[in-house]
Amino acid sequence: MNSVILIPAYEPDEKLINLINEISGLPFYNIIIVNDGSSKKCACIFDEIRDKFDCIIINHSENKGKGIALKTGMREILKMDNKVIGCITVDADGQHLPKDILKIGEVFENNNHSLIVGCRDFQSEKVPIKNKIGNLITRDIFKFATGKYISDTQTGLRAIPREAMDGFCELLGDRYELEMNMLMDAAKKDMDIKEVPIDTVYIDDNRSSHFNKLTDSFKIYREILKFCFSFLFCSMLDLILYITLFVFFSQFTILPRIFIAVLLARVISKTFYFVMDKNDYLFDKGIIDIEFLKYAFAVFSQIIMSFFILYGLYLLGVKQVLLSKILAEFIIFIVLYLFKNFITTFNMSKQWQNVFRYF
């Protein structure tokens, strides 16, 4: 296989040696272990791996976090032969089984432009209740923020295509949040994301994890919260602008009055949103053109829908401007939500999904 196993390791124990022993015989291009500033007591672990196995070990002089370790490994992979298609990231605590690592590698070999994520079964009795609740909340928020459903957003077993590594190395994130930021970035850039079922393994209720429940959780949700803030800000801007413009153009008859208010409010608010949401790759060659066309189509469609619903509500007797606007946006939200679910449920073509992801 033309992919590299990448393992970030901090304060590992014998489980890392056992893992390397099991996967060293698998047909991967190479294995990279990033020692993320582990203490001297762990030196024997890395020494034994170095002596027994043909692995690349990169040492950080101090603990920098899982995100930095992943970036270090990806930068090393980018120096390798061009036939290397990417990497399979694996946790050092033994919770990813060799057969699942191989399964991810095989899927990746035939889909090397896709981000492959190994997804656990959170209905399993093996999963601690706090992990079940955390994943349920995170995947629902992720779907709301990106329009993409991933059943396991917190998995550390994933295949990363080489072409995405440069961009991922530039993302914010020193610790566990980088893994979420990679998913957010992939969703924004409409990278194909494939899910592969894997076994659910939690050793000693996940006690070996170095995850800080408070600080790491905040960092993981920061990018999603930033998206939600921009969405809510632009929604409020659209509402305020519509009411202001509706009052300002009071000399017009109702039909052009509604249309002008809807048009200007939506164009201004959506322009703000596009800049806030897409500024991370506005200058990527070739992306802005196609993305802007998709976005413009979505905005134009929403203007037409909003206009007809608002005018219909007016004819039905709903003439209070704030109430009618709120009702119109609620109706649009429900219609688009049902339509997106229809597209996903019936596996409509990726082209259709791409067109409607900005609605």
Short mmCIF file of C-alpha atoms in Angstrom, two decimals:
data_model
loop_
_atom_site.label_atom_id
_atom_site.label_comp_id
_atom_site.label_asym_id
_atom_site.label_seq_id
_atom_site.Cartn_x
_atom_site.Cartn_y
_atom_site.Cartn_z
CA MET A 1 0.00 0.00 0.00
CA ASN A 2 1.19 3.50 -0.74
CA SER A 3 0.09 5.07 2.54
CA VAL A 4 2.04 5.73 5.73
CA ILE A 5 0.93 4.92 9.28
CA LEU A 6 1.23 8.06 11.44
CA ILE A 7 1.14 7.65 15.22
CA PRO A 8 1.36 10.65 17.59
CA ALA A 9 2.59 9.36 20.95
CA TYR A 10 2.78 11.03 24.35
CA GLU A 11 3.72 9.05 27.45
CA PRO A 12 3.07 5.67 25.76
CA ASP A 13 3.32 2.30 27.50
CA GLU A 14 3.77 -1.29 26.34
CA LYS A 15 0.58 -1.05 24.29
CA LEU A 16 2.48 1.03 21.70
CA ILE A 17 5.11 -1.72 21.32
CA ASN A 18 2.35 -4.31 20.91
CA LEU A 19 0.64 -2.12 18.32
CA ILE A 20 3.81 -1.66 16.27
CA ASN A 21 4.50 -5.38 16.50
CA GLU A 22 1.06 -6.13 15.05
CA ILE A 23 1.04 -3.54 12.27
CA SER A 24 4.68 -3.75 11.20
CA GLY A 25 3.82 -6.79 9.10
CA LEU A 26 0.99 -5.02 7.28
CA PRO A 27 1.71 -3.85 3.72
CA PHE A 28 2.03 -0.11 4.41
CA TYR A 29 4.74 2.10 2.91
CA ASN A 30 6.18 3.03 6.30
CA ILE A 31 5.36 3.83 9.93
CA ILE A 32 6.06 7.23 11.48
CA ILE A 33 5.89 7.72 15.23
CA VAL A 34 6.04 11.25 16.61
CA ASN A 35 7.31 11.23 20.20
CA ASP A 36 5.56 14.35 21.47
CA GLY A 37 7.94 15.26 24.30
CA SER A 38 7.38 12.13 26.41
CA SER A 39 9.24 11.90 29.73
CA LYS A 40 12.51 9.98 30.14
CA LYS A 41 10.69 7.01 31.65
CA CYS A 42 9.22 6.34 28.18
CA ALA A 43 12.63 6.35 26.48
CA CYS A 44 12.83 2.56 26.76
CA ILE A 45 9.57 2.24 24.79
CA PHE A 46 10.91 4.23 21.86
CA ASP A 47 14.34 2.57 22.08
CA GLU A 48 12.78 -0.88 21.85
CA ILE A 49 10.67 0.15 18.86
CA ARG A 50 13.72 1.65 17.17
CA ASP A 51 15.76 -1.52 17.75
CA LYS A 52 13.12 -4.04 16.72
CA PHE A 53 11.19 -2.37 13.93
CA ASP A 54 11.88 -0.41 10.77
CA CYS A 55 10.05 2.76 11.83
CA ILE A 56 10.73 6.47 11.56
CA ILE A 57 10.71 8.10 15.02
CA ILE A 58 10.55 11.91 15.23
CA ASN A 59 11.16 13.50 18.62
CA HIS A 60 9.70 16.74 19.98
CA SER A 61 11.90 18.26 22.68
CA GLU A 62 8.77 19.10 24.69
CA ASN A 63 5.10 18.21 24.68
CA LYS A 64 3.40 20.32 22.01
CA GLY A 65 0.08 18.54 21.67
CA LYS A 66 -1.48 15.92 19.40
CA GLY A 67 -2.29 18.48 16.71
CA ILE A 68 1.32 19.62 16.40
CA ALA A 69 2.48 16.00 16.38
CA LEU A 70 0.12 15.23 13.50
CA LYS A 71 1.37 18.28 11.60
CA THR A 72 4.99 17.21 12.17
CA GLY A 73 4.19 13.77 10.77
CA MET A 74 2.32 15.12 7.75
CA ARG A 75 5.17 17.49 6.89
CA GLU A 76 7.56 14.53 7.00
CA ILE A 77 5.28 12.56 4.68
CA LEU A 78 5.18 15.45 2.20
CA LYS A 79 8.95 15.02 1.81
CA MET A 80 8.55 11.38 0.78
CA ASP A 81 8.27 9.88 -2.67
CA ASN A 82 5.31 11.16 -4.67
CA LYS A 83 3.86 7.66 -4.86
CA VAL A 84 2.88 8.03 -1.18
CA ILE A 85 -0.83 8.88 -1.35
CA GLY A 86 -1.26 9.99 2.26
CA CYS A 87 -1.35 8.67 5.80
CA ILE A 88 -3.46 6.63 8.20
CA THR A 89 -3.52 8.31 11.62
CA VAL A 90 -3.57 5.84 14.51
CA ASP A 91 -3.74 6.46 18.26
CA ALA A 92 -0.89 5.09 20.38
CA ASP A 93 -3.07 3.60 23.13
CA GLY A 94 -4.02 0.40 21.33
CA GLN A 95 -7.68 1.28 20.80
CA HIS A 96 -7.39 0.92 17.01
CA LEU A 97 -7.24 -2.70 15.95
CA PRO A 98 -4.81 -3.83 13.22
CA LYS A 99 -7.66 -5.30 11.15
CA ASP A 100 -9.43 -1.91 11.21
CA ILE A 101 -6.24 -0.05 10.30
CA LEU A 102 -5.85 -2.43 7.35
CA LYS A 103 -9.51 -1.93 6.39
CA ILE A 104 -9.08 1.86 6.34
CA GLY A 105 -5.91 1.45 4.28
CA GLU A 106 -7.64 -0.74 1.70
CA VAL A 107 -10.53 1.69 1.28
CA PHE A 108 -8.07 4.59 1.06
CA GLU A 109 -6.02 2.83 -1.62
CA ASN A 110 -9.04 2.98 -3.95
CA ASN A 111 -10.25 6.42 -2.76
CA ASN A 112 -7.01 8.35 -2.28
CA HIS A 113 -8.60 11.77 -2.84
CA SER A 114 -11.11 11.21 -0.04
CA LEU A 115 -10.88 11.70 3.71
CA ILE A 116 -11.64 8.29 5.21
CA VAL A 117 -12.86 8.14 8.81
CA GLY A 118 -13.18 5.03 10.92
CA CYS A 119 -16.55 5.18 12.68
CA ARG A 120 -17.34 3.35 15.91
CA ASP A 121 -20.74 2.02 16.95
CA PHE A 122 -21.90 4.34 19.73
CA GLN A 123 -24.88 2.11 20.47
CA SER A 124 -22.46 -0.49 21.79
CA GLU A 125 -22.44 -1.24 25.52
CA LYS A 126 -18.63 -0.87 25.39
CA VAL A 127 -18.93 2.90 24.98
CA PRO A 128 -18.82 4.93 28.25
CA ILE A 129 -21.94 7.06 28.68
CA LYS A 130 -19.98 10.34 28.62
CA ASN A 131 -18.54 9.40 25.22
CA LYS A 132 -21.98 8.51 23.85
CA ILE A 133 -23.41 11.85 24.90
CA GLY A 134 -20.37 13.79 23.70
CA ASN A 135 -20.44 12.20 20.26
CA LEU A 136 -24.21 12.65 19.88
CA ILE A 137 -23.94 16.37 20.63
CA THR A 138 -20.86 16.90 18.47
CA ARG A 139 -22.14 15.09 15.37
CA ASP A 140 -25.47 16.99 15.49
CA ILE A 141 -23.73 20.34 15.87
CA PHE A 142 -21.32 19.39 13.08
CA LYS A 143 -24.23 18.53 10.78
CA PHE A 144 -25.95 21.83 11.57
CA ALA A 145 -22.73 23.76 10.94
CA THR A 146 -21.64 22.02 7.74
CA GLY A 147 -24.63 20.18 6.34
CA LYS A 148 -22.63 16.94 6.42
CA TYR A 149 -23.44 13.99 8.66
CA ILE A 150 -20.55 12.04 10.17
CA SER A 151 -21.52 9.41 12.71
CA ASP A 152 -18.18 9.60 14.58
CA THR A 153 -16.57 13.05 14.53
CA GLN A 154 -14.11 12.19 17.30
CA THR A 155 -12.40 9.20 15.74
CA GLY A 156 -8.61 9.24 15.64
CA LEU A 157 -8.43 6.52 12.98
CA ARG A 158 -8.63 8.25 9.64
CA ALA A 159 -6.91 8.36 6.25
CA ILE A 160 -5.72 11.76 5.07
CA PRO A 161 -4.96 12.29 1.36
CA ARG A 162 -1.59 13.81 0.51
CA GLU A 163 -3.20 16.67 -1.41
CA ALA A 164 -4.99 17.85 1.77
CA MET A 165 -1.96 17.81 4.05
CA ASP A 166 -0.55 21.24 3.20
CA GLY A 167 -3.88 22.85 4.02
CA PHE A 168 -4.39 20.81 7.18
CA CYS A 169 -0.91 21.79 8.43
CA GLU A 170 -1.95 25.46 8.20
CA LEU A 171 -5.09 25.02 10.28
CA LEU A 172 -5.37 26.26 13.85
CA GLY A 173 -5.05 23.55 16.46
CA ASP A 174 -2.24 22.32 18.68
CA ARG A 175 -4.09 19.54 20.48
CA TYR A 176 -7.17 17.40 19.88
CA GLU A 177 -9.07 20.24 18.22
CA LEU A 178 -7.03 19.85 15.02
CA GLU A 179 -8.93 16.64 14.23
CA MET A 180 -12.26 18.50 14.38
CA ASN A 181 -10.81 21.45 12.44
CA MET A 182 -9.69 19.07 9.70
CA LEU A 183 -13.25 17.75 9.39
CA MET A 184 -14.63 21.30 9.31
CA ASP A 185 -12.12 22.31 6.64
CA ALA A 186 -12.83 19.22 4.56
CA ALA A 187 -16.58 19.91 4.76
CA LYS A 188 -16.11 23.58 3.78
CA LYS A 189 -14.00 22.64 0.79
CA ASP A 190 -16.44 19.88 -0.13
CA MET A 191 -13.84 17.14 0.12
CA ASP A 192 -15.37 13.70 -0.19
CA ILE A 193 -15.64 12.12 3.28
CA LYS A 194 -16.20 8.37 3.52
CA GLU A 195 -17.10 6.46 6.66
CA VAL A 196 -15.80 2.96 7.37
CA PRO A 197 -17.23 0.96 10.32
CA ILE A 198 -14.60 -0.13 12.85
CA ASP A 199 -14.67 -2.02 16.13
CA THR A 200 -15.47 -0.07 19.27
CA VAL A 201 -12.63 -0.40 21.76
CA TYR A 202 -12.30 1.47 25.06
CA ILE A 203 -9.47 0.28 27.29
CA ASP A 204 -9.99 0.90 31.04
CA ASP A 205 -12.83 3.34 30.27
CA ASN A 206 -10.35 5.43 28.22
CA ARG A 207 -8.34 6.36 31.32
CA SER A 208 -5.05 6.53 29.39
CA SER A 209 -6.28 9.50 27.36
CA HIS A 210 -4.53 12.85 27.88
CA PHE A 211 -7.70 14.69 26.85
CA ASN A 212 -8.51 17.67 29.11
CA LYS A 213 -12.30 17.75 29.42
CA LEU A 214 -12.52 21.53 29.88
CA THR A 215 -9.83 23.15 27.73
CA ASP A 216 -9.78 20.56 24.95
CA SER A 217 -13.58 20.49 24.68
CA PHE A 218 -13.63 24.29 24.32
CA LYS A 219 -10.97 24.17 21.61
CA ILE A 220 -12.80 21.42 19.72
CA TYR A 221 -16.06 23.37 19.68
CA ARG A 222 -14.43 26.76 18.99
CA GLU A 223 -14.51 26.47 15.17
CA ILE A 224 -18.09 25.20 15.20
CA LEU A 225 -19.14 28.00 17.56
CA LYS A 226 -17.40 30.51 15.32
CA PHE A 227 -19.46 29.24 12.39
CA CYS A 228 -22.67 29.40 14.43
CA PHE A 229 -21.89 32.96 15.48
CA SER A 230 -21.38 34.07 11.88
CA PHE A 231 -24.63 32.32 10.88
CA LEU A 232 -26.64 33.94 13.69
CA PHE A 233 -25.03 37.35 13.11
CA CYS A 234 -25.91 37.34 9.41
CA SER A 235 -29.43 36.07 10.11
CA MET A 236 -30.02 38.96 12.50
CA LEU A 237 -28.49 41.37 9.99
CA ASP A 238 -30.89 40.11 7.31
CA LEU A 239 -33.87 40.56 9.65
CA ILE A 240 -32.90 44.09 10.71
CA LEU A 241 -32.12 45.18 7.16
CA TYR A 242 -35.41 43.81 5.84
CA ILE A 243 -37.48 45.65 8.43
CA THR A 244 -35.50 48.87 7.94
CA LEU A 245 -35.76 48.75 4.14
CA PHE A 246 -39.46 47.80 4.24
CA VAL A 247 -40.16 50.91 6.30
CA PHE A 248 -37.80 53.10 4.22
CA PHE A 249 -39.55 52.24 0.94
CA SER A 250 -43.02 52.90 2.33
CA GLN A 251 -43.86 55.10 -0.67
CA PHE A 252 -43.80 52.00 -2.95
CA THR A 253 -46.71 49.64 -3.46
CA ILE A 254 -46.51 46.38 -1.53
CA LEU A 255 -45.14 44.17 -4.34
CA PRO A 256 -41.96 46.15 -5.20
CA ARG A 257 -41.62 47.16 -1.56
CA ILE A 258 -41.29 43.53 -0.41
CA PHE A 259 -39.05 42.58 -3.33
CA ILE A 260 -36.57 45.46 -2.87
CA ALA A 261 -36.39 44.90 0.90
CA VAL A 262 -35.83 41.15 0.47
CA LEU A 263 -33.29 41.61 -2.32
CA LEU A 264 -31.09 44.19 -0.62
CA ALA A 265 -31.28 42.62 2.85
CA ARG A 266 -30.40 39.16 1.60
CA VAL A 267 -27.60 40.28 -0.73
CA ILE A 268 -25.92 42.41 1.97
CA SER A 269 -26.25 39.82 4.76
CA LYS A 270 -25.15 36.91 2.56
CA THR A 271 -22.17 38.89 1.30
CA PHE A 272 -21.09 39.36 4.93
CA TYR A 273 -21.61 35.66 5.55
CA PHE A 274 -19.63 34.59 2.47
CA VAL A 275 -16.65 36.70 3.51
CA MET A 276 -16.81 35.51 7.14
CA ASP A 277 -17.22 31.85 6.23
CA LYS A 278 -14.94 31.54 3.21
CA ASN A 279 -12.07 33.92 3.97
CA ASP A 280 -9.70 31.04 4.69
CA TYR A 281 -9.39 30.23 1.01
CA LEU A 282 -10.75 33.23 -0.87
CA PHE A 283 -7.45 33.44 -2.69
CA ASP A 284 -7.10 29.75 -3.59
CA LYS A 285 -6.71 29.62 -7.35
CA GLY A 286 -9.83 28.43 -9.13
CA ILE A 287 -11.94 27.84 -5.99
CA ILE A 288 -13.50 31.25 -5.54
CA ASP A 289 -15.13 31.21 -9.00
CA ILE A 290 -17.07 27.96 -8.68
CA GLU A 291 -17.80 28.45 -4.99
CA PHE A 292 -19.13 31.96 -5.61
CA LEU A 293 -21.39 30.71 -8.42
CA LYS A 294 -22.87 28.04 -6.15
CA TYR A 295 -23.29 30.60 -3.39
CA ALA A 296 -24.90 33.16 -5.73
CA PHE A 297 -27.37 30.52 -6.96
CA ALA A 298 -28.33 29.70 -3.37
CA VAL A 299 -28.80 33.39 -2.48
CA PHE A 300 -30.88 34.08 -5.60
CA SER A 301 -33.10 31.07 -4.90
CA GLN A 302 -33.63 32.17 -1.30
CA ILE A 303 -34.56 35.68 -2.45
CA ILE A 304 -37.22 34.28 -4.77
CA MET A 305 -38.59 31.92 -2.10
CA SER A 306 -38.61 34.63 0.56
CA PHE A 307 -40.36 37.10 -1.74
CA PHE A 308 -43.19 34.77 -2.70
CA ILE A 309 -43.72 33.55 0.88
CA LEU A 310 -43.76 37.10 2.29
CA TYR A 311 -46.14 38.29 -0.42
CA GLY A 312 -48.34 35.23 0.17
CA LEU A 313 -48.42 35.90 3.91
CA TYR A 314 -49.38 39.52 3.19
CA LEU A 315 -52.29 38.38 1.01
CA LEU A 316 -53.34 36.02 3.80
CA GLY A 317 -53.52 38.95 6.19
CA VAL A 318 -50.17 38.69 7.99
CA LYS A 319 -49.14 42.33 7.64
CA GLN A 320 -47.00 42.77 10.73
CA VAL A 321 -43.51 43.05 9.20
CA LEU A 322 -41.50 41.32 11.97
CA LEU A 323 -43.94 38.42 12.33
CA SER A 324 -44.19 37.83 8.57
CA LYS A 325 -40.40 37.84 8.16
CA ILE A 326 -39.92 35.34 11.02
CA LEU A 327 -42.66 33.09 9.63
CA ALA A 328 -41.15 33.26 6.14
CA GLU A 329 -37.66 32.29 7.35
CA PHE A 330 -39.11 29.44 9.42
CA ILE A 331 -40.98 28.08 6.38
CA ILE A 332 -37.84 28.34 4.22
CA PHE A 333 -35.80 26.56 6.90
CA ILE A 334 -38.28 23.66 7.10
CA VAL A 335 -38.52 23.30 3.31
CA LEU A 336 -34.74 23.32 2.82
CA TYR A 337 -34.19 20.96 5.76
CA LEU A 338 -36.64 18.43 4.32
CA PHE A 339 -35.16 18.81 0.84
CA LYS A 340 -31.59 18.28 2.06
CA ASN A 341 -32.70 15.17 3.95
CA PHE A 342 -34.39 13.95 0.76
CA ILE A 343 -31.13 14.39 -1.17
CA THR A 344 -29.15 12.52 1.50
CA THR A 345 -31.71 9.75 2.07
CA PHE A 346 -32.07 8.87 -1.60
CA ASN A 347 -28.34 9.19 -2.32
CA MET A 348 -28.79 11.76 -5.04
CA SER A 349 -25.72 12.61 -7.07
CA LYS A 350 -22.81 14.50 -5.53
CA GLN A 351 -23.43 17.32 -8.03
CA TRP A 352 -26.87 17.91 -6.52
CA GLN A 353 -25.47 17.77 -3.01
CA ASN A 354 -22.78 20.30 -3.96
CA VAL A 355 -25.30 22.72 -5.45
CA PHE A 356 -27.54 22.71 -2.37
CA ARG A 357 -24.93 22.73 0.38
CA TYR A 358 -25.04 26.57 0.65
CA PHE A 359 -28.81 26.70 1.27
#
